[in-house]
GROMACS .gro file of C-alpha atoms in nm:
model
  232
    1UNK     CA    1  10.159  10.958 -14.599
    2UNK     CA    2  10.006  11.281 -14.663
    3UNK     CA    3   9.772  11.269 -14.977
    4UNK     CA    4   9.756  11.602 -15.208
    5UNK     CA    5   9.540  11.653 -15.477
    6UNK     CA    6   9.699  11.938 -15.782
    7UNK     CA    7   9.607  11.964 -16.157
    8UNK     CA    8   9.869  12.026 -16.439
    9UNK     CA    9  10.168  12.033 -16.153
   10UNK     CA   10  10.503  11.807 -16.313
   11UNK     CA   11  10.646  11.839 -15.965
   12UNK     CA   12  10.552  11.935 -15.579
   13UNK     CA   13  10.790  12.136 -15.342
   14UNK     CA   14  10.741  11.967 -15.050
   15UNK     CA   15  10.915  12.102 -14.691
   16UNK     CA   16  10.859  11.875 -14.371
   17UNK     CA   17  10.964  12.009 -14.023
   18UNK     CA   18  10.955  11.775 -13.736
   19UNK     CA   19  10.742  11.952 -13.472
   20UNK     CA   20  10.611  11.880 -13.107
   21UNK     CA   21  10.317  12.036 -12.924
   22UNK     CA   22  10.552  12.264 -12.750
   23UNK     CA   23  10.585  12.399 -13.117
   24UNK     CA   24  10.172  12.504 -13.177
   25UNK     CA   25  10.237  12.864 -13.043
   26UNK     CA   26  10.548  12.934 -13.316
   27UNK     CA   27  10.329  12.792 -13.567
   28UNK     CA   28  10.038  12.990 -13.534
   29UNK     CA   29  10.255  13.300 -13.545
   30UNK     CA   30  10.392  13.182 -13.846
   31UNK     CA   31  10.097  13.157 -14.013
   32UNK     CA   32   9.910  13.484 -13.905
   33UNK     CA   33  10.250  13.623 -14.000
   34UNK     CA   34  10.375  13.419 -14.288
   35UNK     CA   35  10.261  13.734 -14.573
   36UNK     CA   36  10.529  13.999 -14.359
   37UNK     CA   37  10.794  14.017 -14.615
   38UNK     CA   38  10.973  14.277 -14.388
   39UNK     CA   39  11.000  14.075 -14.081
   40UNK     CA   40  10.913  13.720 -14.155
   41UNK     CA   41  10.872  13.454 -13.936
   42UNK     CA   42  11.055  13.154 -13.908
   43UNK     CA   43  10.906  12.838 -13.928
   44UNK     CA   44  10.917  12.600 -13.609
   45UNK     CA   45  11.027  12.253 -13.544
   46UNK     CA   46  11.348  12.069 -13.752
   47UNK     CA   47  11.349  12.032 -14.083
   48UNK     CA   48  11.382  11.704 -14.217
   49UNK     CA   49  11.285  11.711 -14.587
   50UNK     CA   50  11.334  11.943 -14.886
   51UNK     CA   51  11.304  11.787 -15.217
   52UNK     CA   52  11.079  11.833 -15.543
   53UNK     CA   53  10.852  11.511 -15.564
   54UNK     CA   54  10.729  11.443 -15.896
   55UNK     CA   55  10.337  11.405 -15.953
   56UNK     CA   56  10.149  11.140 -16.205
   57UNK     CA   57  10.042  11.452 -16.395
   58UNK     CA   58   9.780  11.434 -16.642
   59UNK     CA   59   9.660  11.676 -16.886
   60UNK     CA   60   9.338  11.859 -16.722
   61UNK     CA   61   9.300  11.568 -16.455
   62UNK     CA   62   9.309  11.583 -16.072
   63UNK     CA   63   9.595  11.357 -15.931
   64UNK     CA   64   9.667  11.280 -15.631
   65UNK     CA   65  10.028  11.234 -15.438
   66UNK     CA   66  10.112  11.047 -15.155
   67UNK     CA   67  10.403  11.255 -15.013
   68UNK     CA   68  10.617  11.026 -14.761
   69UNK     CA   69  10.601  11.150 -14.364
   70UNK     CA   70  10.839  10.933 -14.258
   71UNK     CA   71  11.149  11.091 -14.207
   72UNK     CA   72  10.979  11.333 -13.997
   73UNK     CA   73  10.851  11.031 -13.784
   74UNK     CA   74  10.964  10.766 -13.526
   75UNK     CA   75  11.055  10.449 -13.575
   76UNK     CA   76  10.708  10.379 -13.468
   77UNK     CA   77  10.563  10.579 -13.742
   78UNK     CA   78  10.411  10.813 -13.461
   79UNK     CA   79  10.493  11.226 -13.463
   80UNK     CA   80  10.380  11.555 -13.546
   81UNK     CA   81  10.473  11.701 -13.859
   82UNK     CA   82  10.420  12.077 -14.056
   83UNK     CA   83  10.411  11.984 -14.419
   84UNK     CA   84  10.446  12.293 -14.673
   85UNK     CA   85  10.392  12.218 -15.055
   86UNK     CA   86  10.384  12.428 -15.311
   87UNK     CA   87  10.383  12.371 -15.704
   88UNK     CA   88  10.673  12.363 -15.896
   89UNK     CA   89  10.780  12.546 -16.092
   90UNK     CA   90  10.636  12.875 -16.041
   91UNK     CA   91  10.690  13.145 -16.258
   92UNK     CA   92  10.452  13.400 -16.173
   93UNK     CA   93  10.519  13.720 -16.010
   94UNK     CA   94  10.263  13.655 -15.682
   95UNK     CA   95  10.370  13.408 -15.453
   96UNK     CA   96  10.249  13.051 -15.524
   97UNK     CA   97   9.950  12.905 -15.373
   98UNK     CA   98  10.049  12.704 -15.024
   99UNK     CA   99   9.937  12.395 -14.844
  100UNK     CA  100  10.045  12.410 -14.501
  101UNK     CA  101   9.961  12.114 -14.253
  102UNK     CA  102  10.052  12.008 -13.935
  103UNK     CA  103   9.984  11.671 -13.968
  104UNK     CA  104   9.919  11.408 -13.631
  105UNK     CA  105  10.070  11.057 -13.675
  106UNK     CA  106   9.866  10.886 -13.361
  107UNK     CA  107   9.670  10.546 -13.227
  108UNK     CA  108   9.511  10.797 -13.030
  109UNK     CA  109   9.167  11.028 -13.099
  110UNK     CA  110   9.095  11.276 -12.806
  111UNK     CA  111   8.798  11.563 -12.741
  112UNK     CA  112   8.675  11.829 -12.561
  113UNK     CA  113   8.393  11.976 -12.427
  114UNK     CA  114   8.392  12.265 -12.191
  115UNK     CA  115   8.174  12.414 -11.942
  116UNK     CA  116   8.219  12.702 -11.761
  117UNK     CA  117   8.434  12.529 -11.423
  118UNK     CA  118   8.502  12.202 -11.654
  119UNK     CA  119   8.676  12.032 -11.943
  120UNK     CA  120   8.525  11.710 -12.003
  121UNK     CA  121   8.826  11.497 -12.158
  122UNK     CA  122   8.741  11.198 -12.374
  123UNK     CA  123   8.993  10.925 -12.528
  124UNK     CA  124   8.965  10.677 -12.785
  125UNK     CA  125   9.143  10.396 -12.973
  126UNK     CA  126   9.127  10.532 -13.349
  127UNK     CA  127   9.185  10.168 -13.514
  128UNK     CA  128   8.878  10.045 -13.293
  129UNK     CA  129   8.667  10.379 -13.143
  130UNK     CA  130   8.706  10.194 -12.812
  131UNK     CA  131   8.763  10.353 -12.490
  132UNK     CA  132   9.152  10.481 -12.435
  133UNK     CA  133   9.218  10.406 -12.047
  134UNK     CA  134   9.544  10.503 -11.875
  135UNK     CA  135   9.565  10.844 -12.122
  136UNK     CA  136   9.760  11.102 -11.949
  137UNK     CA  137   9.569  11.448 -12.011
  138UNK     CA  138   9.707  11.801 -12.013
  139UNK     CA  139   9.568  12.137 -12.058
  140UNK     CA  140   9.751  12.363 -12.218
  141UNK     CA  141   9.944  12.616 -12.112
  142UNK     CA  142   9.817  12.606 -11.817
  143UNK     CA  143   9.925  12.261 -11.694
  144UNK     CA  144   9.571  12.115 -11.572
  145UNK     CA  145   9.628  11.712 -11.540
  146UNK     CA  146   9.428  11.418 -11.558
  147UNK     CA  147   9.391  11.042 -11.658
  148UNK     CA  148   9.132  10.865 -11.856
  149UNK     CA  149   8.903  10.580 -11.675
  150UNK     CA  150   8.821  10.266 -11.817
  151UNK     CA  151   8.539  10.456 -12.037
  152UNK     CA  152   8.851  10.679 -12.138
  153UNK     CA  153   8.686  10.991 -11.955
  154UNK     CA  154   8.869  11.264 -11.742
  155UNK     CA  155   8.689  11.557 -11.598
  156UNK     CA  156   8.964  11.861 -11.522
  157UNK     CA  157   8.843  12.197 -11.375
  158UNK     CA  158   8.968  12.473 -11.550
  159UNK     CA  159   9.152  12.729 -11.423
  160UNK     CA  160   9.141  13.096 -11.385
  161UNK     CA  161   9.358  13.224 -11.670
  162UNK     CA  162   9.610  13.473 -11.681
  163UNK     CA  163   9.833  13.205 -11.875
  164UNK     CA  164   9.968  13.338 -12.249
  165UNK     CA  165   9.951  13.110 -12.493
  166UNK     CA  166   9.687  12.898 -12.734
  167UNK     CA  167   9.475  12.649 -12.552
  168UNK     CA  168   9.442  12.275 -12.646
  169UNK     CA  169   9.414  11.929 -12.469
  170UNK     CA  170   9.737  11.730 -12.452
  171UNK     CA  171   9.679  11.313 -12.467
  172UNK     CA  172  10.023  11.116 -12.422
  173UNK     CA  173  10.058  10.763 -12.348
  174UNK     CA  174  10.434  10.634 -12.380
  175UNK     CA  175  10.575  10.781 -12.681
  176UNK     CA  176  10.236  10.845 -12.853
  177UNK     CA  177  10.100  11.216 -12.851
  178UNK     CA  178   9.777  11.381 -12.976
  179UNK     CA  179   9.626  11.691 -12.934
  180UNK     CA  180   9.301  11.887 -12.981
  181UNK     CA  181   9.325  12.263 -12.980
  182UNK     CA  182   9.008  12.523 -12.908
  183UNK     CA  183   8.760  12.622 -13.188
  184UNK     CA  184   8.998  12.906 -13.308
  185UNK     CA  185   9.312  12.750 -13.295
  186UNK     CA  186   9.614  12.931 -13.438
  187UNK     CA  187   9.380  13.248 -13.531
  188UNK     CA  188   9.456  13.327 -13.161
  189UNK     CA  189   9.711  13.376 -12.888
  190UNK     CA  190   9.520  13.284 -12.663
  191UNK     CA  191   9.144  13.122 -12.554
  192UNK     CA  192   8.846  13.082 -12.372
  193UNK     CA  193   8.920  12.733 -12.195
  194UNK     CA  194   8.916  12.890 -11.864
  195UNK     CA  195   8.651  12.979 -11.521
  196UNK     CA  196   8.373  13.149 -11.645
  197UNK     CA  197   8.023  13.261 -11.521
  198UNK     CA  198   7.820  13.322 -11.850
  199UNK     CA  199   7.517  13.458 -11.695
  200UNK     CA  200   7.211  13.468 -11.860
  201UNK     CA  201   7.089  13.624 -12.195
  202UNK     CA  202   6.714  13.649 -12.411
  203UNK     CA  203   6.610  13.516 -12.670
  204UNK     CA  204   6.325  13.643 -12.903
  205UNK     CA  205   6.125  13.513 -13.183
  206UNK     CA  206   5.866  13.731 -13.302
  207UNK     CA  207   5.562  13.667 -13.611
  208UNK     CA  208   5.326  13.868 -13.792
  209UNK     CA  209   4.977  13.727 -13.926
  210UNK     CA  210   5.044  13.784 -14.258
  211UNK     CA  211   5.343  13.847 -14.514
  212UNK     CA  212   5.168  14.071 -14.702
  213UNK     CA  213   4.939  14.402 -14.670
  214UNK     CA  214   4.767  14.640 -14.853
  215UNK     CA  215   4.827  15.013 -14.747
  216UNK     CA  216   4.595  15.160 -14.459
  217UNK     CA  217   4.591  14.786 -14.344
  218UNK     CA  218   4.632  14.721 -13.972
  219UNK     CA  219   4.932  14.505 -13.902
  220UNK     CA  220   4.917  14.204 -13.595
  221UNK     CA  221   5.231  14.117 -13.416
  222UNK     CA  222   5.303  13.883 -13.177
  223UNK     CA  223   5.631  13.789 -12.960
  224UNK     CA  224   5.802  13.587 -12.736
  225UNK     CA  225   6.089  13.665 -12.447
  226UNK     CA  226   6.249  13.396 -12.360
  227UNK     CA  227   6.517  13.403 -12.082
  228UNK     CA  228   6.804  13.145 -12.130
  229UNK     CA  229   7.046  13.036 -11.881
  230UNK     CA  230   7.377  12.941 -11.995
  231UNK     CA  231   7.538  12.794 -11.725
  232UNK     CA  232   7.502  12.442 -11.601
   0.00000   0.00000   0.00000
């Protein structure tokens, strides 16, 4: 289920579209273009579910719904679903206020951390936080494999980019699929998971002796340069 808090709402609007990852890129177009009323963009994935579901409403009181996934889902109960719900009815003029989700249905967690030549890959059991061996790994779009060992780690060097598209980590095993995506997500059309050599910057911290001086006073500072190195 997906669980939705509202307040005075009889009823909930509630759209499901069954969605893979192939589907991310559509869906963050959608939603840095979902306010174009001139050209609007279409929604990815198949929709499975459009029905009003009614809410325990209470006067003044936060409730909360447990909106079914399951028709978007396998057999299994595993999938990825977008979930749009809305209140109902609506009768201002503005457009009513929106929850959109995609929404993971997995046995699998997965993360990311990445260097400048490296994405360090790690895969878990989420009913147990155990290590996830045997996880087949994918970065995205550009097609960068690996497998988790039996501490459900994968190392994958990155690649030199050039590739359009948003970047995120892929984890499959048989029918079950999760994904992470980079900090920004669907803000951009592309990402930073890729060969770098970030160089070197400074850092600076500089004090006074005192916060406060009369006028004619003479005034002590004192700083520090600091070169940092931001690569390995």
């Amino acid at each position: 289920t997906l669980d939705v808090l509202s307040t005075n709402n009889k009823q909930l609007k509630v759209k499901l579209y069954k969605v893979t990852p192939a589907d991310y890129d559509a869906y963050g177009n959608y939603m840095r273009n979902q306010w174009n009323k001139d050209k609007p963009p279409k929604m990815p994935g198949t929709k499975v579910f459009d029905q009003l579901v009614k809410t325990s409403v209470g006067n003044n009181e936060l409730v909360e719904t447990r909106l079914d996934l399951q028709t978007a889902l396998s057999k299994t109960g595993l999938g990825q679903v977008i979930a749009v719900v809305e209140p109902y009815p609506w009768k201002e003029r503005y457009d009513p206020p929106r929850m959109i989700s995609w929404v993971q249905s997995t046995k699998l967690g997965v993360d990311a951390y990445v260097d400048g030549d490296n994405l360090n890959a790690f895969a878990t059991e989420l009913e147990t936080g155990k290590p996830a061996k045997g996880v087949a790994l994918e970065i995205r779009p550009y097609g960068l494999v690996g497998t988790s060992d039996d501490k459900g780690m994968a190392t994958i060097a990155l690649g030199n980019g050039g590739a359009k598209g948003s970047h995120f980590l892929l984890a499959k095993r048989g029918e079950d699929v999760a994904f992470v995506a980079e900090d920004n997500g669907w803000w951009n059309e592309s990402g930073s998971w890729v060969k770098q050599n970030p160089g070197t910057t400074l850092a600076w911290y500089v004090i006074d002796d005192r916060k406060m001086y009369k006028p004619g006073e003479e005034v002590t500072l004192k700083g520090w340069l600091r070169q940092v190195n931001l690569g390995k």
